[in-house]
mmCIF file of C-alpha atoms in Angstrom:
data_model
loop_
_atom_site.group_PDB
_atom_site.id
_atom_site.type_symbol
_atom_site.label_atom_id
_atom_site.label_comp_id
_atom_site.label_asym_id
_atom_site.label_seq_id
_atom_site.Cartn_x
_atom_site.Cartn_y
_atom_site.Cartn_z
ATOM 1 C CA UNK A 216 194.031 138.188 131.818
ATOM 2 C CA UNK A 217 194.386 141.537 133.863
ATOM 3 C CA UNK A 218 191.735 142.691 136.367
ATOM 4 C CA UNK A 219 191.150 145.748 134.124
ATOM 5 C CA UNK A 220 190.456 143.537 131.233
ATOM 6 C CA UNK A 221 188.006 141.215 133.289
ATOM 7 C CA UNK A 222 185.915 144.222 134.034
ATOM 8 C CA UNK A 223 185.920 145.567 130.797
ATOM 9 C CA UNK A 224 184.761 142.451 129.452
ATOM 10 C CA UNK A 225 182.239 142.278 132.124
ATOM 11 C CA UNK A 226 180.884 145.953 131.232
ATOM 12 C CA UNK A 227 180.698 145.213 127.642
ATOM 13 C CA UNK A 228 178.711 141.649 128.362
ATOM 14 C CA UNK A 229 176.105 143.556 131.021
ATOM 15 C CA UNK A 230 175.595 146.353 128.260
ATOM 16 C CA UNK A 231 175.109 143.771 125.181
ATOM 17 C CA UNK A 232 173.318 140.895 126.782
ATOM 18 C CA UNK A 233 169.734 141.812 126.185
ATOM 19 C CA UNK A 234 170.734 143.091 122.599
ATOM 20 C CA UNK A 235 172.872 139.463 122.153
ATOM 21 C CA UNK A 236 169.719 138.003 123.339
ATOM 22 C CA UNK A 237 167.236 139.743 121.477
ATOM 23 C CA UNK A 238 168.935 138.928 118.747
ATOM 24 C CA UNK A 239 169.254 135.342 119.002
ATOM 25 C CA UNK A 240 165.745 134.702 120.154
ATOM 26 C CA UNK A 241 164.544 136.371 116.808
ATOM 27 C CA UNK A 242 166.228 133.517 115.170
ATOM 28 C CA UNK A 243 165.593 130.556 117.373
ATOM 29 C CA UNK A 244 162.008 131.836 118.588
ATOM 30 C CA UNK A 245 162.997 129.609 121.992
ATOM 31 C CA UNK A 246 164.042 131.352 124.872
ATOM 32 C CA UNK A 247 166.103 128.482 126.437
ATOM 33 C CA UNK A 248 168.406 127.931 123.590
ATOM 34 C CA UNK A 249 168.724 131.675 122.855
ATOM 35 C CA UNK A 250 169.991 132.528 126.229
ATOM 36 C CA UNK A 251 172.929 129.607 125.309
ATOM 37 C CA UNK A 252 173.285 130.751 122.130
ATOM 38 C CA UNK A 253 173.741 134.209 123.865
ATOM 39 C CA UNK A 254 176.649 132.852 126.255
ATOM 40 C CA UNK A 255 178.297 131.085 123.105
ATOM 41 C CA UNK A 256 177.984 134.618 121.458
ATOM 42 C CA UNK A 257 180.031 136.187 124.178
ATOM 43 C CA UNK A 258 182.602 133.483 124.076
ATOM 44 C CA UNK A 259 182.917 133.672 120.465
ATOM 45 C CA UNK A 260 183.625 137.676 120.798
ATOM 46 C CA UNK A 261 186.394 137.249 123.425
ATOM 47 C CA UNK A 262 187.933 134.663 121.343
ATOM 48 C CA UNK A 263 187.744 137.485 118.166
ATOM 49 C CA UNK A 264 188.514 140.621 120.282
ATOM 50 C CA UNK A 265 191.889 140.246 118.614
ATOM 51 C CA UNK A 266 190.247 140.804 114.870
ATOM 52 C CA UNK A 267 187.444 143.620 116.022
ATOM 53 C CA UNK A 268 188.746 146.391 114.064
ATOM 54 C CA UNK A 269 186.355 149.763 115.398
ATOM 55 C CA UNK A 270 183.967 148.844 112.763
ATOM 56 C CA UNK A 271 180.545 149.417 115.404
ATOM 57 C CA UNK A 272 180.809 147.196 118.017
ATOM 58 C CA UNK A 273 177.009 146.352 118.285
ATOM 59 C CA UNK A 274 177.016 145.483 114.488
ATOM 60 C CA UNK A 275 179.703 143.212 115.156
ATOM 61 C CA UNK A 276 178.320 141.543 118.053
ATOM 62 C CA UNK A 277 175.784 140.880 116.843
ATOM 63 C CA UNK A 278 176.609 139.669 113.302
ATOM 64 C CA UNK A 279 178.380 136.919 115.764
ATOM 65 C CA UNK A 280 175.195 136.227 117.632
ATOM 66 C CA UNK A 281 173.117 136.007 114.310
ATOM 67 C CA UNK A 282 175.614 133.799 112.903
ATOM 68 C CA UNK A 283 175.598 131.837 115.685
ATOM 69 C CA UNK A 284 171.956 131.144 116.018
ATOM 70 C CA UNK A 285 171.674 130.631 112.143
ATOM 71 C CA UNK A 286 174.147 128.066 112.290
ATOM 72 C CA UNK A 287 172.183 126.601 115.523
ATOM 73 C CA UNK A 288 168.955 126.566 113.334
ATOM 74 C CA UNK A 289 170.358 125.030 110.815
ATOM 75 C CA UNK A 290 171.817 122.204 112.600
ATOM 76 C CA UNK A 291 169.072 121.977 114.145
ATOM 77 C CA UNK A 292 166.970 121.584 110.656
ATOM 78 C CA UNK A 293 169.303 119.155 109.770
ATOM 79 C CA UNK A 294 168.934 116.691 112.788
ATOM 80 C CA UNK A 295 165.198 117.107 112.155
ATOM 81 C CA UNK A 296 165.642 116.142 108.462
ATOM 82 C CA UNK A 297 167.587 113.131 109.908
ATOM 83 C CA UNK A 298 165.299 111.842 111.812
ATOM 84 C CA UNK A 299 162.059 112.082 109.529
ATOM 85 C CA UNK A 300 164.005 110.608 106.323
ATOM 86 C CA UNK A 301 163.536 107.410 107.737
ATOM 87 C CA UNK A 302 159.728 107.743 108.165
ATOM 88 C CA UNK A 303 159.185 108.528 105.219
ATOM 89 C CA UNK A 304 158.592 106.339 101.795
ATOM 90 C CA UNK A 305 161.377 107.352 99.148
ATOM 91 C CA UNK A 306 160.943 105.950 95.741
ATOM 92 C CA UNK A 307 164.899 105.784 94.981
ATOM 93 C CA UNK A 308 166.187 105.887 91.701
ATOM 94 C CA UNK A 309 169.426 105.642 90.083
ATOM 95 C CA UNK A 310 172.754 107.684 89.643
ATOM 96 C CA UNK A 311 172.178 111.417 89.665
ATOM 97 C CA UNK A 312 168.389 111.724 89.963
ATOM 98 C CA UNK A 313 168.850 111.014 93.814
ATOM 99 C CA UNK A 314 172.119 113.529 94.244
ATOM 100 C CA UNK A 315 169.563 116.100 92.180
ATOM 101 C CA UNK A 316 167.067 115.712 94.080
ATOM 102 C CA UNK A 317 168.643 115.743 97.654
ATOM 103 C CA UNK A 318 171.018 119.099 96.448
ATOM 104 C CA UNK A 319 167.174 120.534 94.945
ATOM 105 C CA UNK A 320 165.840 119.770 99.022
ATOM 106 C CA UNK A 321 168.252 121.558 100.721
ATOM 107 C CA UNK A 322 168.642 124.464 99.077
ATOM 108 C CA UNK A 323 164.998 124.631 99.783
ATOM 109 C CA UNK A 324 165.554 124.462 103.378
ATOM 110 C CA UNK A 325 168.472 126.712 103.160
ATOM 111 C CA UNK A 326 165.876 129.610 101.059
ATOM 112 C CA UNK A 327 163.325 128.949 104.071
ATOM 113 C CA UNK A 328 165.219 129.422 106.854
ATOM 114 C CA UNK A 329 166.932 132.777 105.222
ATOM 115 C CA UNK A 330 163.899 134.098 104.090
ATOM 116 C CA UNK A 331 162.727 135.741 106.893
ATOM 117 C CA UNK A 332 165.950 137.921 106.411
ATOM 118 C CA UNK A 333 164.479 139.393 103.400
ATOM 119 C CA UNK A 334 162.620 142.555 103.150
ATOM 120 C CA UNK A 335 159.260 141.848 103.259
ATOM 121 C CA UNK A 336 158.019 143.874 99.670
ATOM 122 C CA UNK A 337 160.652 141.024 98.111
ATOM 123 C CA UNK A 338 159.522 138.080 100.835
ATOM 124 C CA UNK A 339 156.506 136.792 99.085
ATOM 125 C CA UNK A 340 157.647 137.003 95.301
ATOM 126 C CA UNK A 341 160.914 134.827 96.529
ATOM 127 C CA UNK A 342 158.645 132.869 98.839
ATOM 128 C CA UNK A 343 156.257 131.987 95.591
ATOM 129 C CA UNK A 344 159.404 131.761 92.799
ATOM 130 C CA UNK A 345 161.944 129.079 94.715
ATOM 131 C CA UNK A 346 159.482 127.513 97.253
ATOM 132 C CA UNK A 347 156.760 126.937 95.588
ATOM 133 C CA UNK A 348 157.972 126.871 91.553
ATOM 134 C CA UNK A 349 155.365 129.413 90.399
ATOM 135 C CA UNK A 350 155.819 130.990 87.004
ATOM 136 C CA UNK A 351 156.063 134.960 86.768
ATOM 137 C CA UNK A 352 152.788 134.749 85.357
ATOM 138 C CA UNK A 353 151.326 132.919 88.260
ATOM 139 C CA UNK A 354 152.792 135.200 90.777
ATOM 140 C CA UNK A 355 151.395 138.396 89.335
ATOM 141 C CA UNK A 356 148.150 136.978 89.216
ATOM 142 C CA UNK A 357 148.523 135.498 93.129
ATOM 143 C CA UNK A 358 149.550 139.120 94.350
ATOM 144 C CA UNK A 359 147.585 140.977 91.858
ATOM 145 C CA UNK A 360 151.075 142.486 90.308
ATOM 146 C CA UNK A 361 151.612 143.125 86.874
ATOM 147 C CA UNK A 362 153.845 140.545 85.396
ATOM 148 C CA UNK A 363 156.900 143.120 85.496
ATOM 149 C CA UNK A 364 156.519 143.788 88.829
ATOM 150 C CA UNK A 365 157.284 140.178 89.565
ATOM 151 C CA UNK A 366 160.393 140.200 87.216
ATOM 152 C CA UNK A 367 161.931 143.622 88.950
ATOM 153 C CA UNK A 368 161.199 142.399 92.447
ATOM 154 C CA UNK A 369 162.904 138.890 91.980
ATOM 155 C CA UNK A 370 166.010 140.661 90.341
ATOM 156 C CA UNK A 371 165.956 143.065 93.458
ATOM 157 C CA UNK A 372 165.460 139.991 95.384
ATOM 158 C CA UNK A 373 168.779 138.277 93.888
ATOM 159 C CA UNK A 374 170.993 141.204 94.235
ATOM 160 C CA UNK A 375 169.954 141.756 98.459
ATOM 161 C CA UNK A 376 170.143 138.058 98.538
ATOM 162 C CA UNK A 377 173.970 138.128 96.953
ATOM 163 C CA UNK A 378 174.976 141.299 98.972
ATOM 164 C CA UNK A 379 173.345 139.842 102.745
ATOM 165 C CA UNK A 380 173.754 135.830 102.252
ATOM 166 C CA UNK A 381 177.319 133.506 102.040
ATOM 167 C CA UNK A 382 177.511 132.302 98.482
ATOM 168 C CA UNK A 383 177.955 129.033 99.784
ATOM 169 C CA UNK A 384 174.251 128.946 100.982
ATOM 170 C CA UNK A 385 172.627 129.119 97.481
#
């Protein structure tokens, strides 16, 4: 790599590294594993200079940052899950009931840790719908919204979740 290029790069990490930070530590809520996260961030970027095409440079940034300290959360999650299966007291059954049932818990997990990306008007309706299996009926009368309410922001829900989330997550 050219000396021009080396201080380039070095110009555009010293200018994003609070942002790439910031960013990561709004995921990760721990300070320590956002600053790595950070520095994985920046490595990712010079890897994918090659593909930035002038689309915002922040924006792109940090769409790797956030990507990279959603993917860090969930592996995280997933360790955790690990670990605690084994404590606790499964009544197994047969066949597909068990596949069901471990494809039903992490979606779950996969709603939680997304849902914070949400807007907040739509946070609690999806919050009440998926994670906690309330009816419509039952959510209107939790948040004092007329039942319709609770239909329109669940379909408003759906359609930010399907523009802002990887089909692959849900």
């Amino acid at each position: 790599m050219q000396a021009g290029n080396k201080q380039a790069l070095r110009m555009l990490i010293e200018r994003y590294k609070h942002h790439v930070f910031k960013v990561t530590l709004s995921v990760v809520h721990n300070e320590k594993d956002a600053e790595d996260l950070a520095q994985e961030a920046f490595i990712k970027m010079i890897d994918a200079l090659s593909t930035y095409q002038s689309q915002g440079f922040k924006t792109w940034i940090s769409r790797i940052a956030l990507h990279k300290a959603i993917d860090y959360k969930r592996k995280k999650q997933r360790q955790k899950e690990e670990l605690t299966a084994f404590d606790q007291d499964y009544q197994w059954s047969t066949g597909n009931h068990v596949e069901k049932e471990v494809l039903e818990k992490e979606k779950i997990m996969r709603v939680r840790d997304s849902l914070e990306q949400i807007p907040e008007k739509l946070r609690l309706v999806v919050h009440y719908y998926y994670l906690k299996g309330y009816s419509y009926k039952q959510i209107s009368e939790k948040l004092m919204l007329e039942e319709s309410t609770v239909k329109m922001r669940l379909y408003r829900a759906r359609n930010w979740m399907k523009q802002h989330w990887k089909e692959e997550d849900f």
